[in-house]
C-alpha cells in the first residue's frame, strides 16, 4: 500500500502521469506475482522514458531522482512481497499524503518510509541501504565538479548500490564451480 500511495503522489508532485501506470501492476499482482513483475518492468521502462534528464545538483533534478527512485523501490518491494493493508502501512501512507503538501517534507517522508519498509522487511540489512544513500550523497557532493552529466551521476549511484548489495549478500552467495560440459 505504501508503494502504491507513493507512486500516486509522485505523479502529482512531479506532474508526470506515467507514475499512475503502477495501478495496473497492483491489479495484476492480486492474481499473479509473475505477471505483476512483467507489468512492473514495462512500467519501469515507460517511466524512464518520461522522466526528465536533469542533474541532481539542480532542485528539479534532485526532486525527480529522489521521488522517482524511492517510489519505484517501494512499488517493487510490494510487487515482490504482496500488498499489505495493516495498521502500520495505513499510518505510513497517511503520513505520506499529509507530507505531499510541500516538496521537501514529501521527500523527507518518502525517504523515512523507504527506511521503515527496509527495516521491517530486511532488518539489519537496512543499514546497507542507509550506507548506500549516505555514500551516494557524499560521493556526489565531493565529485560535483567532475559529475556534471546526469548519466555519470546515475552510474555513481548505481555502482555504489551494487557495491553495497554485494556487501549485504556476501554470506548468501555460494561459489559453485561448474564446467561448460557437465557429464551425467
PDB file of C-alpha atoms in Angstrom:
ATOM      1  CA  UNK A   1       0.000   0.000   0.000  1.00  0.00           C
ATOM      2  CA  UNK A   2       2.895   2.363   0.761  1.00  0.00           C
ATOM      3  CA  UNK A   3       4.363   1.875  -2.722  1.00  0.00           C
ATOM      4  CA  UNK A   4       1.024   2.492  -4.405  1.00  0.00           C
ATOM      5  CA  UNK A   5       0.398   5.676  -2.425  1.00  0.00           C
ATOM      6  CA  UNK A   6       3.949   6.925  -3.015  1.00  0.00           C
ATOM      7  CA  UNK A   7       3.656   6.359  -6.773  1.00  0.00           C
ATOM      8  CA  UNK A   8       0.305   8.140  -7.000  1.00  0.00           C
ATOM      9  CA  UNK A   9       1.709  11.048  -5.002  1.00  0.00           C
ATOM     10  CA  UNK A  10       4.832  11.041  -7.206  1.00  0.00           C
ATOM     11  CA  UNK A  11       2.555  11.528 -10.222  1.00  0.00           C
ATOM     12  CA  UNK A  12       1.045  14.579  -8.539  1.00  0.00           C
ATOM     13  CA  UNK A  13       4.275  16.058  -7.133  1.00  0.00           C
ATOM     14  CA  UNK A  14       6.304  15.593 -10.327  1.00  0.00           C
ATOM     15  CA  UNK A  15       3.398  16.264 -12.674  1.00  0.00           C
ATOM     16  CA  UNK A  16       4.127  13.008 -14.503  1.00  0.00           C
ATOM     17  CA  UNK A  17       1.050  10.826 -15.152  1.00  0.00           C
ATOM     18  CA  UNK A  18       3.265   7.853 -16.109  1.00  0.00           C
ATOM     19  CA  UNK A  19       3.557   7.050 -12.390  1.00  0.00           C
ATOM     20  CA  UNK A  20      -0.145   6.155 -12.447  1.00  0.00           C
ATOM     21  CA  UNK A  21       0.698   3.159 -14.639  1.00  0.00           C
ATOM     22  CA  UNK A  22       1.656   1.392 -11.417  1.00  0.00           C
ATOM     23  CA  UNK A  23      -2.060   0.865 -10.716  1.00  0.00           C
ATOM     24  CA  UNK A  24      -2.401  -1.958 -13.304  1.00  0.00           C
ATOM     25  CA  UNK A  25       0.688  -3.584 -11.771  1.00  0.00           C
ATOM     26  CA  UNK A  26      -1.086  -3.748  -8.413  1.00  0.00           C
ATOM     27  CA  UNK A  27      -4.267  -5.079 -10.019  1.00  0.00           C
ATOM     28  CA  UNK A  28      -2.299  -7.810 -11.798  1.00  0.00           C
ATOM     29  CA  UNK A  29      -0.490  -8.621  -8.516  1.00  0.00           C
ATOM     30  CA  UNK A  30      -3.802  -9.703  -6.996  1.00  0.00           C
ATOM     31  CA  UNK A  31      -3.892 -12.641  -9.423  1.00  0.00           C
ATOM     32  CA  UNK A  32      -0.280 -13.319 -10.394  1.00  0.00           C
ATOM     33  CA  UNK A  33       3.098 -12.366  -8.971  1.00  0.00           C
ATOM     34  CA  UNK A  34       4.968 -13.225 -12.176  1.00  0.00           C
ATOM     35  CA  UNK A  35       2.505 -11.295 -14.310  1.00  0.00           C
ATOM     36  CA  UNK A  36       2.896  -8.329 -11.986  1.00  0.00           C
ATOM     37  CA  UNK A  37       6.683  -8.473 -12.358  1.00  0.00           C
ATOM     38  CA  UNK A  38       6.395  -8.370 -16.146  1.00  0.00           C
ATOM     39  CA  UNK A  39       3.986  -5.437 -15.853  1.00  0.00           C
ATOM     40  CA  UNK A  40       6.329  -3.738 -13.380  1.00  0.00           C
ATOM     41  CA  UNK A  41       9.279  -3.942 -15.762  1.00  0.00           C
ATOM     42  CA  UNK A  42       7.129  -2.470 -18.542  1.00  0.00           C
ATOM     43  CA  UNK A  43       6.107   0.279 -16.091  1.00  0.00           C
ATOM     44  CA  UNK A  44       9.748   0.967 -15.219  1.00  0.00           C
ATOM     45  CA  UNK A  45      10.744   1.212 -18.882  1.00  0.00           C
ATOM     46  CA  UNK A  46       7.891   3.607 -19.643  1.00  0.00           C
ATOM     47  CA  UNK A  47       8.770   5.630 -16.564  1.00  0.00           C
ATOM     48  CA  UNK A  48      12.417   6.018 -17.572  1.00  0.00           C
ATOM     49  CA  UNK A  49      11.400   7.403 -20.948  1.00  0.00           C
ATOM     50  CA  UNK A  50       9.168  10.059 -19.383  1.00  0.00           C
ATOM     51  CA  UNK A  51      11.471  11.347 -16.647  1.00  0.00           C
ATOM     52  CA  UNK A  52      13.490  14.482 -17.384  1.00  0.00           C
ATOM     53  CA  UNK A  53      17.242  14.156 -17.774  1.00  0.00           C
ATOM     54  CA  UNK A  54      18.255  16.715 -15.182  1.00  0.00           C
ATOM     55  CA  UNK A  55      21.257  16.946 -12.905  1.00  0.00           C
ATOM     56  CA  UNK A  56      20.853  16.054  -9.240  1.00  0.00           C
ATOM     57  CA  UNK A  57      22.701  19.284  -8.498  1.00  0.00           C
ATOM     58  CA  UNK A  58      19.607  21.221  -9.593  1.00  0.00           C
ATOM     59  CA  UNK A  59      16.491  21.316  -7.416  1.00  0.00           C
ATOM     60  CA  UNK A  60      14.208  19.845 -10.085  1.00  0.00           C
ATOM     61  CA  UNK A  61      16.632  17.025 -10.866  1.00  0.00           C
ATOM     62  CA  UNK A  62      17.140  16.153  -7.207  1.00  0.00           C
ATOM     63  CA  UNK A  63      13.399  16.115  -6.593  1.00  0.00           C
ATOM     64  CA  UNK A  64      12.802  13.877  -9.624  1.00  0.00           C
ATOM     65  CA  UNK A  65      15.610  11.490  -8.651  1.00  0.00           C
ATOM     66  CA  UNK A  66      14.555  11.124  -5.010  1.00  0.00           C
ATOM     67  CA  UNK A  67      10.818  10.869  -5.616  1.00  0.00           C
ATOM     68  CA  UNK A  68      11.083   8.542  -8.622  1.00  0.00           C
ATOM     69  CA  UNK A  69      13.781   6.325  -7.130  1.00  0.00           C
ATOM     70  CA  UNK A  70      12.107   5.784  -3.781  1.00  0.00           C
ATOM     71  CA  UNK A  71       8.592   5.334  -5.144  1.00  0.00           C
ATOM     72  CA  UNK A  72       9.836   2.738  -7.643  1.00  0.00           C
ATOM     73  CA  UNK A  73      11.757   0.953  -4.848  1.00  0.00           C
ATOM     74  CA  UNK A  74       8.649   0.843  -2.644  1.00  0.00           C
ATOM     75  CA  UNK A  75       6.440  -0.333  -5.519  1.00  0.00           C
ATOM     76  CA  UNK A  76       8.868  -3.092  -6.489  1.00  0.00           C
ATOM     77  CA  UNK A  77       9.034  -4.265  -2.882  1.00  0.00           C
ATOM     78  CA  UNK A  78       5.251  -4.582  -2.733  1.00  0.00           C
ATOM     79  CA  UNK A  79       5.124  -6.235  -6.149  1.00  0.00           C
ATOM     80  CA  UNK A  80       7.524  -8.900  -4.895  1.00  0.00           C
ATOM     81  CA  UNK A  81       6.149  -9.337  -1.365  1.00  0.00           C
ATOM     82  CA  UNK A  82       2.468  -8.625  -1.864  1.00  0.00           C
ATOM     83  CA  UNK A  83       0.250  -5.784  -0.772  1.00  0.00           C
ATOM     84  CA  UNK A  84      -0.383  -5.338   2.942  1.00  0.00           C
ATOM     85  CA  UNK A  85      -3.279  -3.420   4.458  1.00  0.00           C
ATOM     86  CA  UNK A  86      -2.335  -3.416   8.135  1.00  0.00           C
ATOM     87  CA  UNK A  87      -2.377  -0.568  10.624  1.00  0.00           C
ATOM     88  CA  UNK A  88       1.283   0.394  10.190  1.00  0.00           C
ATOM     89  CA  UNK A  89       1.078   0.691   6.406  1.00  0.00           C
ATOM     90  CA  UNK A  90      -2.066   2.808   6.713  1.00  0.00           C
ATOM     91  CA  UNK A  91      -0.299   5.161   9.140  1.00  0.00           C
ATOM     92  CA  UNK A  92       2.776   5.495   6.913  1.00  0.00           C
ATOM     93  CA  UNK A  93       0.557   6.051   3.864  1.00  0.00           C
ATOM     94  CA  UNK A  94      -1.369   8.746   5.739  1.00  0.00           C
ATOM     95  CA  UNK A  95       1.875  10.476   6.695  1.00  0.00           C
ATOM     96  CA  UNK A  96       2.945  10.443   3.035  1.00  0.00           C
ATOM     97  CA  UNK A  97      -0.345  12.009   1.959  1.00  0.00           C
ATOM     98  CA  UNK A  98      -0.049  14.722   4.619  1.00  0.00           C
ATOM     99  CA  UNK A  99       3.583  15.392   3.703  1.00  0.00           C
ATOM    100  CA  UNK A 100       2.789  15.809   0.000  1.00  0.00           C
ATOM    101  CA  UNK A 101       1.727  19.409   0.608  1.00  0.00           C
ATOM    102  CA  UNK A 102       5.373  20.511   0.476  1.00  0.00           C
ATOM    103  CA  UNK A 103       8.073  19.044  -1.778  1.00  0.00           C
ATOM    104  CA  UNK A 104      10.768  18.917   0.898  1.00  0.00           C
ATOM    105  CA  UNK A 105       8.581  17.329   3.560  1.00  0.00           C
ATOM    106  CA  UNK A 106       7.362  14.827   0.984  1.00  0.00           C
ATOM    107  CA  UNK A 107      10.912  13.833   0.017  1.00  0.00           C
ATOM    108  CA  UNK A 108      11.840  13.510   3.695  1.00  0.00           C
ATOM    109  CA  UNK A 109       8.740  11.440   4.475  1.00  0.00           C
ATOM    110  CA  UNK A 110       9.360   9.299   1.400  1.00  0.00           C
ATOM    111  CA  UNK A 111      12.944   8.579   2.490  1.00  0.00           C
ATOM    112  CA  UNK A 112      11.721   7.759   6.006  1.00  0.00           C
ATOM    113  CA  UNK A 113       9.076   5.417   4.560  1.00  0.00           C
ATOM    114  CA  UNK A 114      11.733   3.647   2.485  1.00  0.00           C
ATOM    115  CA  UNK A 115      13.978   3.111   5.513  1.00  0.00           C
ATOM    116  CA  UNK A 116      10.996   1.999   7.613  1.00  0.00           C
ATOM    117  CA  UNK A 117       9.937  -0.509   4.946  1.00  0.00           C
ATOM    118  CA  UNK A 118      13.501  -1.763   4.515  1.00  0.00           C
ATOM    119  CA  UNK A 119      13.894  -2.205   8.272  1.00  0.00           C
ATOM    120  CA  UNK A 120      10.554  -4.022   8.562  1.00  0.00           C
ATOM    121  CA  UNK A 121      11.370  -6.398   5.705  1.00  0.00           C
ATOM    122  CA  UNK A 122      15.124  -6.818   5.911  1.00  0.00           C
ATOM    123  CA  UNK A 123      16.098  -5.950   9.486  1.00  0.00           C
ATOM    124  CA  UNK A 124      19.772  -5.151   9.913  1.00  0.00           C
ATOM    125  CA  UNK A 125      20.407  -5.240   6.181  1.00  0.00           C
ATOM    126  CA  UNK A 126      18.650  -1.871   6.032  1.00  0.00           C
ATOM    127  CA  UNK A 127      21.912  -0.428   7.388  1.00  0.00           C
ATOM    128  CA  UNK A 128      23.388  -1.158   3.944  1.00  0.00           C
ATOM    129  CA  UNK A 129      20.586   0.892   2.399  1.00  0.00           C
ATOM    130  CA  UNK A 130      21.445   3.764   4.722  1.00  0.00           C
ATOM    131  CA  UNK A 131      25.127   3.354   3.852  1.00  0.00           C
ATOM    132  CA  UNK A 132      24.335   3.393   0.153  1.00  0.00           C
ATOM    133  CA  UNK A 133      22.205   6.539   0.449  1.00  0.00           C
ATOM    134  CA  UNK A 134      24.798   8.313   2.583  1.00  0.00           C
ATOM    135  CA  UNK A 135      27.697   7.131   0.433  1.00  0.00           C
ATOM    136  CA  UNK A 136      25.952   8.231  -2.750  1.00  0.00           C
ATOM    137  CA  UNK A 137      25.174  11.663  -1.326  1.00  0.00           C
ATOM    138  CA  UNK A 138      28.734  12.091  -0.060  1.00  0.00           C
ATOM    139  CA  UNK A 139      30.361  10.972  -3.316  1.00  0.00           C
ATOM    140  CA  UNK A 140      28.041  13.132  -5.414  1.00  0.00           C
ATOM    141  CA  UNK A 141      28.863  16.092  -3.193  1.00  0.00           C
ATOM    142  CA  UNK A 142      32.628  15.543  -3.273  1.00  0.00           C
ATOM    143  CA  UNK A 143      32.760  14.969  -7.041  1.00  0.00           C
ATOM    144  CA  UNK A 144      30.280  17.673  -8.039  1.00  0.00           C
ATOM    145  CA  UNK A 145      32.715  19.397 -10.450  1.00  0.00           C
ATOM    146  CA  UNK A 146      33.523  16.155 -12.273  1.00  0.00           C
ATOM    147  CA  UNK A 147      29.992  14.762 -12.491  1.00  0.00           C
ATOM    148  CA  UNK A 148      28.113  17.403 -14.463  1.00  0.00           C
ATOM    149  CA  UNK A 149      26.498  14.828 -16.759  1.00  0.00           C
ATOM    150  CA  UNK A 150      23.304  13.169 -15.420  1.00  0.00           C
ATOM    151  CA  UNK A 151      24.436   9.825 -16.882  1.00  0.00           C
ATOM    152  CA  UNK A 152      27.647   9.938 -14.840  1.00  0.00           C
ATOM    153  CA  UNK A 153      25.634  10.768 -11.728  1.00  0.00           C
ATOM    154  CA  UNK A 154      23.350   7.801 -12.366  1.00  0.00           C
ATOM    155  CA  UNK A 155      26.332   5.480 -12.831  1.00  0.00           C
ATOM    156  CA  UNK A 156      27.805   6.593  -9.495  1.00  0.00           C
ATOM    157  CA  UNK A 157      24.540   5.885  -7.668  1.00  0.00           C
ATOM    158  CA  UNK A 158      24.047   2.524  -9.409  1.00  0.00           C
ATOM    159  CA  UNK A 159      27.682   1.500  -8.896  1.00  0.00           C
ATOM    160  CA  UNK A 160      27.589   2.298  -5.192  1.00  0.00           C
ATOM    161  CA  UNK A 161      24.297   0.444  -4.952  1.00  0.00           C
ATOM    162  CA  UNK A 162      25.904  -2.651  -6.436  1.00  0.00           C
ATOM    163  CA  UNK A 163      28.842  -2.422  -4.035  1.00  0.00           C
ATOM    164  CA  UNK A 164      26.549  -2.219  -1.008  1.00  0.00           C
ATOM    165  CA  UNK A 165      24.378  -5.012  -2.444  1.00  0.00           C
ATOM    166  CA  UNK A 166      27.452  -7.235  -2.702  1.00  0.00           C
ATOM    167  CA  UNK A 167      28.326  -6.478   0.926  1.00  0.00           C
ATOM    168  CA  UNK A 168      24.759  -7.198   2.023  1.00  0.00           C
ATOM    169  CA  UNK A 169      24.553 -10.507   0.150  1.00  0.00           C
ATOM    170  CA  UNK A 170      28.109 -11.763   0.626  1.00  0.00           C
ATOM    171  CA  UNK A 171      27.092 -14.502   3.072  1.00  0.00           C
ATOM    172  CA  UNK A 172      24.254 -15.775   0.885  1.00  0.00           C
ATOM    173  CA  UNK A 173      26.333 -16.279  -2.253  1.00  0.00           C
ATOM    174  CA  UNK A 174      27.547 -19.792  -2.887  1.00  0.00           C
ATOM    175  CA  UNK A 175      30.620 -20.119  -5.024  1.00  0.00           C
ATOM    176  CA  UNK A 176      29.974 -23.159  -7.150  1.00  0.00           C
ATOM    177  CA  UNK A 177      32.186 -24.262  -9.943  1.00  0.00           C
ATOM    178  CA  UNK A 178      30.544 -25.762 -12.977  1.00  0.00           C
ATOM    179  CA  UNK A 179      32.182 -26.925 -16.152  1.00  0.00           C
ATOM    180  CA  UNK A 180      30.976 -25.943 -19.569  1.00  0.00           C
ATOM    181  CA  UNK A 181      30.036 -29.512 -20.363  1.00  0.00           C
ATOM    182  CA  UNK A 182      28.665 -31.335 -17.416  1.00  0.00           C
ATOM    183  CA  UNK A 183      28.725 -35.092 -17.523  1.00  0.00           C
ATOM    184  CA  UNK A 184      25.922 -37.117 -16.085  1.00  0.00           C
TER     185      UNK A 184
END
